[in-house]
Short mmCIF file of C-alpha atoms and ligand atoms in Angstrom, two decimals:
data_model
loop_
_atom_site.label_atom_id
_atom_site.label_comp_id
_atom_site.label_asym_id
_atom_site.label_seq_id
_atom_site.Cartn_x
_atom_site.Cartn_y
_atom_site.Cartn_z
CA MET D 1 30.36 2.14 6.43
CA PRO D 2 27.59 -0.10 5.14
CA SER D 3 24.15 1.45 4.84
CA ARG D 4 21.35 0.52 7.19
CA ARG D 5 19.73 -1.57 4.56
CA GLU D 6 22.89 -3.51 3.92
CA LEU D 7 23.10 -4.16 7.60
CA LEU D 8 19.55 -5.37 7.68
CA ARG D 9 20.09 -7.51 4.66
CA GLY D 10 23.07 -9.09 6.24
CA VAL D 11 21.66 -9.44 9.70
CA ALA D 12 20.96 -12.85 11.02
CA ILE D 13 17.29 -13.47 11.25
CA GLY D 14 18.25 -15.91 13.92
CA VAL D 15 14.80 -16.39 15.36
CA ALA D 16 15.98 -19.63 16.76
CA VAL D 17 19.14 -18.15 18.14
CA THR D 18 17.83 -14.80 19.21
CA THR D 19 17.46 -14.39 22.90
CA ALA D 20 15.03 -12.03 24.46
CA LEU D 21 16.70 -10.39 27.40
CA GLY D 22 13.51 -9.05 28.86
CA ALA D 23 11.25 -6.16 28.08
CA GLY D 24 12.35 -4.65 24.84
CA ALA D 25 15.94 -5.78 25.03
CA LEU D 26 17.16 -8.13 22.43
CA ALA D 27 20.45 -9.69 21.64
CA TRP D 28 21.18 -10.43 18.05
CA SER D 29 23.19 -13.25 16.76
CA SER D 30 26.12 -11.96 14.83
CA THR D 31 25.96 -14.90 12.45
CA LEU D 32 25.14 -13.88 8.90
CA LEU D 33 22.31 -16.26 8.42
CA GLY D 34 20.99 -15.08 5.09
CA GLU D 35 17.98 -17.09 4.07
CA TYR D 36 14.87 -17.05 6.24
CA SER D 37 11.16 -17.70 6.09
CA VAL D 38 8.47 -15.27 7.08
CA MET D 39 6.89 -18.27 8.81
CA ALA D 40 9.52 -17.97 11.49
CA MET D 41 9.05 -14.28 12.12
CA GLY D 42 7.68 -13.41 15.52
CA GLU D 43 7.97 -16.96 16.72
CA GLY D 44 8.27 -17.50 20.44
CA HIS D 45 6.64 -14.22 21.39
CA SER D 46 3.71 -13.92 19.08
CA GLY D 47 1.52 -13.32 22.10
CA ASP D 48 3.33 -10.02 22.44
CA GLY D 49 1.97 -9.11 19.06
CA TYR D 50 -1.52 -8.96 20.44
CA ALA D 51 -3.05 -5.86 21.89
CA GLY D 52 -2.39 -7.20 25.33
CA HIS D 53 -4.83 -7.30 28.16
CA ASP D 54 -5.50 -3.60 28.07
CA GLY D 55 -6.29 -3.77 24.40
CA HIS D 56 -8.74 -6.57 24.92
CA ALA D 57 -10.48 -4.83 27.78
CA GLU D 58 -10.57 -1.58 25.90
CA HIS D 59 -12.33 -3.11 22.95
CA GLY D 60 -14.41 -5.44 25.04
CA THR D 61 -13.33 -8.31 22.88
CA SER D 62 -12.79 -11.85 23.84
CA GLY D 63 -11.45 -13.73 20.90
CA ALA D 64 -7.90 -12.48 20.84
CA ASP D 65 -6.48 -15.51 22.48
CA PRO D 66 -2.71 -15.34 22.38
CA SER D 67 -2.45 -19.06 22.99
CA ALA D 68 -4.28 -19.68 19.75
CA ALA D 69 -1.42 -18.06 17.97
CA SER D 70 1.69 -18.38 20.04
CA GLY D 71 4.35 -20.40 18.42
CA SER D 72 2.29 -20.82 15.28
CA THR D 73 4.95 -21.66 12.82
CA GLY D 74 2.27 -23.26 10.75
CA ALA D 75 3.43 -26.71 11.68
CA VAL D 76 0.78 -27.02 14.35
CA ASN D 77 -2.02 -26.61 11.89
CA VAL D 78 -3.71 -29.64 10.49
CA ASN D 79 -5.18 -28.07 7.40
CA GLU D 80 -2.10 -26.52 5.97
CA VAL D 81 -2.79 -24.34 2.95
CA ASP D 82 0.05 -23.29 0.71
CA VAL D 83 -0.09 -19.66 -0.46
CA THR D 84 0.31 -20.81 -4.05
CA SER D 85 -3.07 -22.57 -3.85
CA LEU D 86 -4.85 -19.34 -2.89
CA THR D 87 -5.76 -18.34 -6.43
CA ALA D 88 -8.64 -17.10 -8.54
CA ASP D 89 -10.72 -19.86 -10.16
CA PRO D 90 -8.17 -21.53 -12.46
CA GLU D 91 -10.95 -22.77 -14.75
CA ARG D 92 -12.36 -19.34 -15.38
CA PRO D 93 -11.24 -17.78 -18.65
CA ALA D 94 -9.77 -14.30 -18.43
CA ASP D 95 -11.79 -11.26 -19.46
CA VAL D 96 -8.77 -8.99 -19.61
CA ARG D 97 -5.43 -10.36 -20.75
CA VAL D 98 -2.27 -8.27 -20.73
CA GLU D 99 1.44 -8.84 -21.06
CA LEU D 100 3.73 -6.53 -19.11
CA VAL D 101 7.45 -6.58 -19.81
CA ALA D 102 9.83 -5.06 -17.29
CA ARG D 103 13.23 -3.74 -18.25
CA GLN D 104 16.08 -2.17 -16.36
CA ASP D 105 16.52 0.77 -18.62
CA THR D 106 16.98 4.44 -19.23
CA VAL D 107 13.66 6.09 -18.46
CA ASP D 108 12.75 8.89 -20.76
CA VAL D 109 11.20 11.71 -18.73
CA PRO D 110 9.56 14.08 -21.23
CA GLY D 111 10.14 17.69 -20.26
CA GLY D 112 12.99 16.65 -18.00
CA ARG D 113 16.14 14.57 -18.05
CA ALA D 114 16.29 10.82 -18.53
CA ILE D 115 17.19 8.67 -15.53
CA GLU D 116 18.47 5.15 -15.03
CA GLY D 117 15.53 3.14 -13.79
CA TYR D 118 12.91 0.67 -14.90
CA THR D 119 10.24 0.56 -17.58
CA VAL D 120 7.14 -1.50 -18.18
CA ASN D 121 6.44 -2.13 -21.88
CA GLY D 122 9.03 0.52 -22.66
CA THR D 123 7.79 3.41 -20.54
CA SER D 124 7.44 4.52 -16.97
CA PRO D 125 4.79 4.64 -15.76
CA GLY D 126 3.84 1.47 -17.60
CA PRO D 127 0.55 1.19 -19.46
CA GLU D 128 -2.61 2.05 -17.57
CA LEU D 129 -4.60 -1.15 -17.24
CA ARG D 130 -8.39 -1.04 -17.37
CA ALA D 131 -10.86 -3.68 -16.29
CA ARG D 132 -14.52 -3.76 -15.42
CA GLN D 133 -15.66 -4.79 -11.97
CA GLY D 134 -16.15 -8.56 -11.96
CA ASP D 135 -13.65 -9.18 -14.75
CA LEU D 136 -11.06 -11.87 -14.37
CA VAL D 137 -7.76 -10.10 -15.04
CA GLU D 138 -4.78 -12.10 -16.24
CA VAL D 139 -1.41 -10.42 -16.48
CA THR D 140 1.62 -12.20 -17.81
CA PHE D 141 4.65 -10.52 -16.35
CA VAL D 142 7.95 -10.91 -18.17
CA ASN D 143 11.27 -9.82 -16.73
CA GLU D 144 13.43 -8.97 -19.66
CA SER D 145 16.38 -7.35 -17.91
CA VAL D 146 15.82 -6.44 -14.25
CA THR D 147 18.93 -8.01 -12.79
CA ASP D 148 17.72 -8.22 -9.18
CA GLY D 149 14.54 -9.98 -10.35
CA ALA D 150 11.12 -8.34 -10.14
CA THR D 151 7.45 -8.97 -9.36
CA LEU D 152 4.15 -7.13 -9.67
CA HIS D 153 2.08 -6.24 -6.64
CA TRP D 154 -1.46 -4.92 -7.16
CA HIS D 155 -1.50 -2.12 -4.63
CA GLY D 156 -4.94 -1.75 -3.09
CA ILE D 157 -6.61 -4.59 -4.98
CA ASP D 158 -7.71 -7.38 -2.68
CA VAL D 159 -6.28 -10.12 -4.88
CA PRO D 160 -6.01 -13.77 -3.85
CA ASN D 161 -2.79 -14.26 -1.92
CA ALA D 162 -1.02 -16.18 -4.71
CA ALA D 163 -1.33 -13.07 -6.91
CA ASP D 164 -0.03 -10.58 -4.33
CA GLY D 165 3.42 -10.39 -5.89
CA VAL D 166 5.54 -10.19 -2.75
CA ALA D 167 8.91 -11.81 -3.43
CA GLY D 168 9.77 -14.34 -0.76
CA ILE D 169 6.24 -14.61 0.57
CA THR D 170 3.82 -15.29 -2.29
CA GLN D 171 6.31 -16.10 -5.06
CA ASP D 172 9.95 -16.06 -6.03
CA ALA D 173 11.22 -12.91 -7.71
CA VAL D 174 10.99 -13.41 -11.47
CA PRO D 175 14.55 -13.66 -12.78
CA VAL D 176 15.75 -12.18 -16.06
CA GLY D 177 14.18 -14.27 -18.80
CA GLY D 178 11.44 -15.53 -16.51
CA ARG D 179 7.71 -14.90 -16.44
CA HIS D 180 4.89 -15.11 -13.94
CA VAL D 181 1.14 -15.08 -14.47
CA TYR D 182 -1.08 -13.07 -12.11
CA ARG D 183 -4.79 -13.82 -12.08
CA PHE D 184 -7.39 -12.07 -9.98
CA GLU D 185 -10.99 -11.01 -10.08
CA ALA D 186 -11.45 -7.26 -10.13
CA THR D 187 -13.96 -7.24 -7.30
CA ASP D 188 -13.92 -3.58 -6.26
CA ALA D 189 -14.19 -0.71 -8.70
CA GLY D 190 -11.68 2.04 -8.12
CA THR D 191 -8.25 3.51 -8.68
CA TYR D 192 -5.23 1.33 -7.97
CA TRP D 193 -1.66 0.86 -9.09
CA TYR D 194 0.84 -1.89 -9.66
CA HIS D 195 4.50 -1.97 -8.75
CA SER D 196 7.34 -4.36 -8.16
CA HIS D 197 7.59 -5.87 -4.69
CA GLN D 198 11.17 -7.05 -5.07
CA VAL D 199 13.83 -4.61 -3.85
CA SER D 200 10.86 -2.25 -3.76
CA HIS D 201 12.71 0.77 -2.44
CA GLU D 202 14.82 0.82 -5.62
CA GLN D 203 12.45 -0.58 -8.22
CA VAL D 204 9.42 1.50 -7.26
CA GLU D 205 11.41 4.71 -7.02
CA GLY D 206 13.02 3.78 -10.34
CA GLY D 207 9.66 3.51 -12.04
CA LEU D 208 8.64 -0.16 -12.16
CA LEU D 209 4.98 0.78 -11.76
CA GLY D 210 1.76 1.81 -13.47
CA ALA D 211 -1.91 2.60 -12.91
CA ILE D 212 -4.81 0.15 -12.94
CA VAL D 213 -8.40 1.33 -12.95
CA ILE D 214 -11.37 -0.91 -12.28
CA GLU D 215 -14.52 0.60 -13.71
CA PRO D 216 -17.88 0.01 -12.00
CA ALA D 217 -19.86 -3.00 -13.27
CA SER D 218 -22.77 -0.83 -14.29
CA PRO D 219 -21.93 2.69 -15.35
CA THR D 220 -25.10 3.89 -13.67
CA ASP D 221 -23.48 6.37 -11.37
CA ALA D 222 -23.15 9.56 -13.34
CA ALA D 223 -20.65 11.06 -10.91
CA ALA D 224 -18.51 12.33 -13.75
CA ASP D 225 -18.75 13.12 -17.43
CA LEU D 226 -15.06 12.71 -18.08
CA GLU D 227 -12.11 11.26 -16.29
CA ALA D 228 -8.36 11.70 -16.13
CA THR D 229 -5.57 9.86 -14.38
CA ALA D 230 -3.00 11.84 -12.41
CA LEU D 231 -0.19 9.47 -11.51
CA LEU D 232 2.43 11.27 -9.46
CA HIS D 233 6.01 10.12 -9.39
CA VAL D 234 9.39 11.67 -8.70
CA TYR D 235 12.11 10.48 -11.09
CA GLY D 236 15.52 11.45 -9.81
CA GLY D 237 14.17 14.58 -8.11
CA GLN D 238 11.86 15.52 -11.01
CA HIS D 239 8.20 15.79 -10.10
CA THR D 240 6.12 14.29 -12.85
CA LEU D 241 2.47 13.93 -13.76
CA ASN D 242 1.84 10.75 -15.76
CA GLY D 243 5.56 10.49 -16.36
CA ARG D 244 6.07 14.00 -17.74
CA VAL D 245 7.55 17.12 -16.20
CA SER D 246 4.62 19.22 -17.36
CA ASP D 247 1.07 20.14 -16.50
CA GLU D 248 -1.87 18.63 -18.35
CA HIS D 249 -5.07 19.95 -19.84
CA VAL D 250 -8.40 18.22 -19.79
CA ASP D 251 -10.69 19.61 -22.45
CA ALA D 252 -14.06 19.80 -20.70
CA ALA D 253 -17.24 21.59 -21.69
CA PRO D 254 -18.57 24.23 -19.27
CA GLY D 255 -20.27 22.56 -16.33
CA ALA D 256 -18.92 19.09 -17.11
CA THR D 257 -17.63 17.11 -14.14
CA VAL D 258 -14.19 15.52 -14.40
CA ARG D 259 -13.14 12.65 -12.17
CA VAL D 260 -9.42 12.97 -11.57
CA ARG D 261 -7.87 9.76 -10.31
CA VAL D 262 -4.85 10.88 -8.31
CA ILE D 263 -2.32 8.15 -7.59
CA ASN D 264 0.54 8.90 -5.23
CA THR D 265 3.36 6.52 -6.10
CA ASP D 266 5.93 8.56 -4.19
CA GLN D 267 7.65 8.20 -0.88
CA GLY D 268 5.84 10.99 0.91
CA THR D 269 2.43 12.64 1.23
CA ALA D 270 0.95 14.46 -1.79
CA ALA D 271 -1.33 17.50 -1.50
CA VAL D 272 -4.24 18.26 -3.82
CA TRP D 273 -5.96 21.63 -3.89
CA SER D 274 -7.67 24.16 -6.11
CA ALA D 275 -9.04 27.68 -6.03
CA ALA D 276 -12.36 26.14 -7.10
CA PRO D 277 -14.32 23.74 -4.90
CA PHE D 278 -13.86 20.02 -5.54
CA ARG D 279 -15.28 16.81 -4.11
CA VAL D 280 -13.52 13.68 -2.94
CA LEU D 281 -15.46 10.86 -4.59
CA ALA D 282 -13.31 7.99 -3.37
CA THR D 283 -10.30 7.17 -1.22
CA ASP D 284 -8.16 4.13 -2.03
CA GLY D 285 -10.79 2.70 -4.36
CA HIS D 286 -13.74 3.08 -2.01
CA ASP D 287 -16.52 5.58 -2.61
CA VAL D 288 -17.14 8.32 -0.10
CA ASN D 289 -20.78 8.42 0.97
CA GLU D 290 -22.32 11.79 0.05
CA PRO D 291 -19.18 13.84 -0.50
CA THR D 292 -19.57 17.60 -0.13
CA ASP D 293 -17.66 20.53 -1.62
CA VAL D 294 -14.16 21.06 -0.33
CA ASP D 295 -13.35 24.75 -0.38
CA GLY D 296 -10.17 26.40 0.84
CA GLN D 297 -8.73 23.15 2.15
CA ARG D 298 -6.17 20.76 0.79
CA LEU D 299 -6.58 17.01 0.49
CA LEU D 300 -3.59 14.96 1.59
CA ILE D 301 -2.88 11.60 -0.05
CA PRO D 302 -0.47 9.26 1.70
CA ALA D 303 2.38 7.57 -0.16
CA GLY D 304 0.79 4.67 -2.01
CA GLY D 305 -2.70 6.15 -1.59
CA ARG D 306 -5.20 7.31 -4.19
CA ALA D 307 -8.09 9.74 -4.26
CA ASP D 308 -10.71 10.33 -6.92
CA VAL D 309 -11.48 14.03 -7.02
CA ALA D 310 -14.38 15.62 -8.92
CA VAL D 311 -13.86 19.03 -10.45
CA GLN D 312 -16.44 20.98 -12.39
CA ALA D 313 -15.36 22.73 -15.56
CA PRO D 314 -15.88 26.51 -15.43
CA PRO D 315 -17.79 28.70 -17.91
CA GLU D 316 -16.75 29.10 -21.55
CA GLY D 317 -13.24 30.37 -22.14
CA ASP D 318 -12.04 29.53 -18.66
CA ALA D 319 -10.12 26.78 -16.87
CA VAL D 320 -9.76 25.48 -13.32
CA ARG D 321 -6.35 24.55 -11.98
CA LEU D 322 -6.19 21.47 -9.80
CA HIS D 323 -2.83 21.28 -8.05
CA VAL D 324 -1.68 17.69 -7.73
CA GLY D 325 1.31 16.89 -5.58
CA GLY D 326 2.70 20.37 -5.11
CA ALA D 327 4.70 20.67 -8.31
CA ARG D 328 2.21 19.79 -11.06
CA SER D 329 -1.31 20.79 -12.05
CA ILE D 330 -4.19 19.68 -14.21
CA LEU D 331 -6.05 22.42 -16.03
CA ILE D 332 -9.69 21.60 -16.61
CA GLY D 333 -11.95 23.43 -19.02
CA ASP D 334 -11.15 25.38 -22.16
CA PRO D 335 -7.90 23.94 -23.61
CA GLU D 336 -6.79 27.45 -24.63
CA ALA D 337 -7.34 28.93 -21.19
CA SER D 338 -5.13 28.86 -18.14
CA ALA D 339 -5.59 29.69 -14.49
CA PRO D 340 -3.00 31.11 -12.11
CA PRO D 341 -1.50 28.89 -9.43
CA THR D 342 -3.04 29.17 -5.95
CA PRO D 343 -1.01 28.85 -2.77
CA GLN D 344 -1.49 25.57 -0.94
CA PRO D 345 -4.08 26.00 1.82
CA ALA D 346 -2.75 25.46 5.31
CA GLU D 347 -5.94 23.74 6.38
CA THR D 348 -6.31 20.04 5.61
CA LEU D 349 -9.57 18.29 4.80
CA ASP D 350 -10.31 15.90 7.64
CA LEU D 351 -11.51 12.65 6.10
CA LEU D 352 -12.52 11.47 9.56
CA ALA D 353 -15.47 13.85 9.37
CA TYR D 354 -16.07 14.08 5.61
CA GLY D 355 -19.27 12.85 3.96
CA THR D 356 -22.20 11.14 5.66
CA PRO D 357 -22.14 8.05 7.89
CA THR D 358 -23.64 4.83 6.59
CA PRO D 359 -23.68 1.44 8.32
CA LEU D 360 -20.73 -0.93 7.88
CA SER D 361 -21.26 -4.51 6.83
CA PHE D 362 -19.67 -5.72 10.07
CA ASP D 363 -19.55 -4.65 13.67
CA PRO D 364 -16.12 -3.54 14.91
CA ALA D 365 -17.51 -3.38 18.44
CA SER D 366 -17.60 -7.16 18.51
CA ALA D 367 -14.10 -7.73 17.19
CA ASP D 368 -12.61 -11.20 17.44
CA ARG D 369 -9.04 -9.91 17.55
CA SER D 370 -7.46 -6.69 18.55
CA PHE D 371 -3.86 -5.85 17.87
CA ASP D 372 -1.47 -3.06 18.62
CA TYR D 373 0.97 -1.83 16.00
CA VAL D 374 3.10 0.68 17.88
CA ILE D 375 5.80 2.33 15.80
CA ALA D 376 8.80 3.81 17.53
CA ARG D 377 12.51 3.94 17.10
CA ARG D 378 15.41 3.54 19.39
CA PHE D 379 19.10 3.00 19.42
CA GLY D 380 20.06 -0.57 19.35
CA LEU D 381 22.40 -3.09 17.91
CA ILE D 382 21.78 -5.01 14.78
CA ASP D 383 24.52 -7.35 13.72
CA GLY D 384 26.73 -5.81 16.36
CA ARG D 385 26.42 -2.34 14.86
CA PRO D 386 24.60 0.54 16.50
CA GLY D 387 21.79 2.41 14.79
CA ASN D 388 18.56 4.27 15.39
CA PHE D 389 16.17 1.54 14.27
CA TRP D 390 12.39 1.35 13.78
CA THR D 391 10.58 -0.77 16.29
CA ILE D 392 7.14 -2.34 16.23
CA ASN D 393 5.68 -2.97 19.67
CA GLY D 394 9.15 -2.40 21.04
CA ARG D 395 10.83 -4.98 18.83
CA MET D 396 13.19 -4.57 15.94
CA PHE D 397 12.92 -6.37 12.62
CA PRO D 398 12.86 -9.31 12.15
CA ASP D 399 11.64 -9.96 15.65
CA VAL D 400 8.45 -7.99 14.98
CA PRO D 401 4.92 -9.20 15.69
CA MET D 402 3.13 -11.65 13.46
CA PHE D 403 -0.59 -10.86 13.60
CA HIS D 404 -2.40 -14.18 13.59
CA VAL D 405 -6.02 -14.32 12.44
CA ARG D 406 -8.62 -16.85 11.40
CA GLU D 407 -10.76 -16.44 8.33
CA GLY D 408 -13.92 -14.56 9.26
CA ASP D 409 -12.42 -12.70 12.20
CA VAL D 410 -13.38 -9.10 12.72
CA VAL D 411 -10.08 -7.42 13.51
CA VAL D 412 -9.44 -4.13 15.24
CA MET D 413 -5.96 -2.67 15.14
CA ARG D 414 -4.63 0.29 17.06
CA ILE D 415 -1.74 1.89 15.21
CA VAL D 416 0.35 4.31 17.23
CA ASN D 417 3.10 6.50 15.87
CA ASP D 418 5.64 7.27 18.58
CA SER D 419 8.50 7.57 16.13
CA GLY D 420 8.68 11.28 15.28
CA ASP D 421 8.28 10.65 11.54
CA VAL D 422 5.31 10.24 9.16
CA HIS D 423 4.43 6.68 8.19
CA PRO D 424 1.98 5.73 5.43
CA MET D 425 0.87 2.32 6.69
CA HIS D 426 -0.28 -0.17 4.07
CA LEU D 427 -1.95 -3.52 4.66
CA HIS D 428 -2.02 -5.89 1.72
CA GLY D 429 -5.08 -7.87 0.67
CA HIS D 430 -7.64 -5.97 2.75
CA HIS D 431 -9.28 -2.62 3.05
CA VAL D 432 -9.53 -1.17 6.48
CA VAL D 433 -12.02 1.32 7.82
CA VAL D 434 -10.92 4.08 10.17
CA LEU D 435 -12.73 4.00 13.52
CA SER D 436 -11.00 6.82 15.33
CA ARG D 437 -7.99 9.10 15.47
CA ASP D 438 -6.47 10.12 18.79
CA GLY D 439 -9.67 8.98 20.47
CA ASP D 440 -12.02 10.97 18.21
CA ALA D 441 -14.51 8.64 16.59
CA ALA D 442 -15.09 8.81 12.84
CA SER D 443 -18.14 10.95 12.16
CA GLY D 444 -18.36 11.12 8.38
CA SER D 445 -18.64 8.59 5.58
CA PRO D 446 -16.93 5.29 6.33
CA TRP D 447 -13.32 6.14 5.54
CA TRP D 448 -11.86 3.13 3.79
CA VAL D 449 -8.15 3.00 3.15
CA ASP D 450 -5.33 0.70 2.25
CA SER D 451 -2.70 3.40 2.84
CA LEU D 452 -3.04 5.56 5.94
CA ASP D 453 -0.72 8.36 7.01
CA LEU D 454 0.19 8.50 10.67
CA HIS D 455 1.77 11.75 11.68
CA PRO D 456 4.07 11.87 14.68
CA GLY D 457 2.16 11.33 17.90
CA GLU D 458 -1.01 10.15 16.17
CA SER D 459 -2.88 6.99 16.94
CA TYR D 460 -5.58 5.44 14.81
CA GLU D 461 -8.01 2.65 15.42
CA ILE D 462 -8.87 0.75 12.28
CA ALA D 463 -10.99 -2.34 11.61
CA PHE D 464 -11.34 -4.93 8.91
CA VAL D 465 -12.77 -8.35 8.22
CA ALA D 466 -10.22 -11.11 7.75
CA ASP D 467 -11.84 -12.42 4.58
CA ASN D 468 -8.87 -13.07 2.33
CA PRO D 469 -6.72 -15.97 3.57
CA GLY D 470 -3.00 -15.72 3.13
CA ILE D 471 0.13 -14.12 4.46
CA TRP D 472 -0.05 -10.38 4.01
CA SER D 473 2.50 -7.69 4.42
CA ASP D 474 1.56 -4.73 6.64
CA HIS D 475 4.23 -2.11 6.18
CA CYS D 476 5.21 1.51 5.80
CA HIS D 477 5.00 2.71 2.19
CA THR D 478 7.86 5.13 2.59
CA LEU D 479 9.88 2.30 1.18
CA ALA D 480 13.16 3.36 2.73
CA HIS D 481 11.43 2.82 6.08
CA ALA D 482 10.20 -0.60 5.04
CA VAL D 483 13.67 -1.71 4.04
CA ASP D 484 14.81 -0.48 7.43
CA GLY D 485 12.45 -2.83 9.16
CA LEU D 486 9.03 -1.19 9.32
CA VAL D 487 7.30 -4.35 8.12
CA ALA D 488 5.05 -6.80 9.92
CA HIS D 489 2.70 -9.48 8.61
CA LEU D 490 -0.86 -10.65 8.96
CA MET D 491 -0.98 -14.42 8.92
CA TYR D 492 -4.06 -16.57 8.59
CA GLU D 493 -4.19 -19.71 10.60
CA GLY D 494 -3.29 -22.74 8.57
CA VAL D 495 -1.58 -20.87 5.74
CA SER D 496 2.06 -21.40 4.97
CA THR D 497 4.55 -20.34 2.35
CA PRO D 498 7.23 -22.39 0.65
CA PHE D 499 9.16 -19.22 -0.31
CA THR D 500 12.02 -17.70 1.61
CA ILE D 501 13.69 -14.34 1.80
CA ASN D 502 17.26 -14.18 0.48
CA GLY D 503 18.32 -17.73 -0.34
CA ALA D 504 18.82 -19.05 -3.84
CA ALA D 505 15.97 -17.04 -5.39
CA GLY D 506 17.41 -13.81 -3.98
CA ASN D 507 14.03 -12.63 -2.72
CA ARG D 508 14.19 -9.22 -1.11
CA PRO D 509 10.61 -7.96 -0.87
CA GLU D 510 11.52 -4.57 0.52
CU1 C2O J 601 2.45 -0.79 -2.55
CU2 C2O J 601 3.65 -3.75 0.04
O1 C2O J 601 3.06 -2.27 -1.28
CU1 CU J 602 7.57 4.99 7.55
#
């Protein structure tokens, strides 16, 4: 029997031939249509994608006018902007120039067994890229041997849309022998990562990824004396830290503070904890305002998410063990010393109440748009075959909502998880701030994320400013869920894409 993803791949998008049978019921064409454009997704019922009347009333907003968006295939817009024109200043010379070469290859996993996967410049993870805030970064991506084609997506960096690296939306997958140049300004300092966004569920799990760190423009903030990257990835069941099945030591003088940049490139949540207190300096590349000591609690990092954690080195002859991701640790302090493992605390640090509040640069209370993103699952038919499929606002992929915005809109989104599974939700091109969880308002530092875990039954209200025109994926970063349809898009008015999914270029973003 074909897998779910094969079914989805083969299913007719059939927006034009799909018939809504009423609330939640949908009949699918059994035609194997193949090629489709994201521009057609959600057509004919895009009003359903809005929060609905309750949502508007609840938020006291007025601008979420479904009629402004309904049926927006792009054709109605006068000032059509092609995604490929949404670039960094083409005249500006690059400050950082890198070439990254992807190969479909045997991945050496030091300390473990090699797996068949993908490398970048010969290793996985690929090289850690470094830029300074404000730099213009230019990456030439070369696909040497990835047979399905590949791209690079800059997870968490608010790049211009043309550089977002989503096959079938912002570019064609780069075929074997091809190359693609990504250019973006590194506007926000922080910890990020890059990965392929073509057949992501295979290529990311197989290691087509690496870290990218954007250092602050002025190194004034003396938050740390040293830093270390802790990129977590599971290669064929082997839990690695920076690509190795082993723990790492950071040689730090007594009292020195080490900033550990934890990057969760896996398919599920990663826990971080220590017997010694630590501080969470940043989440998803955004600083926490006035972080305090975390003691006896674990920090959870969603799939795709990052956290910068500060640990202080202990007195002479001693080391502190920071557990990262359950299976690996970083030992900080005297390189000769060790520290025993500590059991994972049951209590989780609540980032909703961590740090100190500080005003936002925009007012979510006067949102122009408010959307619902309700995740559930139900039995249904896709391509004539039954399955327990993800739904968004009651609809199955590809008939999921298209969230239409205008540049400058303040957007509030209510994400609800009625699906019985954890979903790390990731919006491209924007950072979102958490307003509330299950009705409890945020009471700590503004909690900025690009990857947010929703546990079963949870609902979050988030807000962001639509300040980066384009067509942006908004999906679950448990990539097997994304390939099974947990993907919607944010679409700016007047923006269109010439790329298609499937078709001659073989674009399969998920
Ligand atoms: Cu980390 Cu749509 O991706
Ligand atoms: Cu999910």
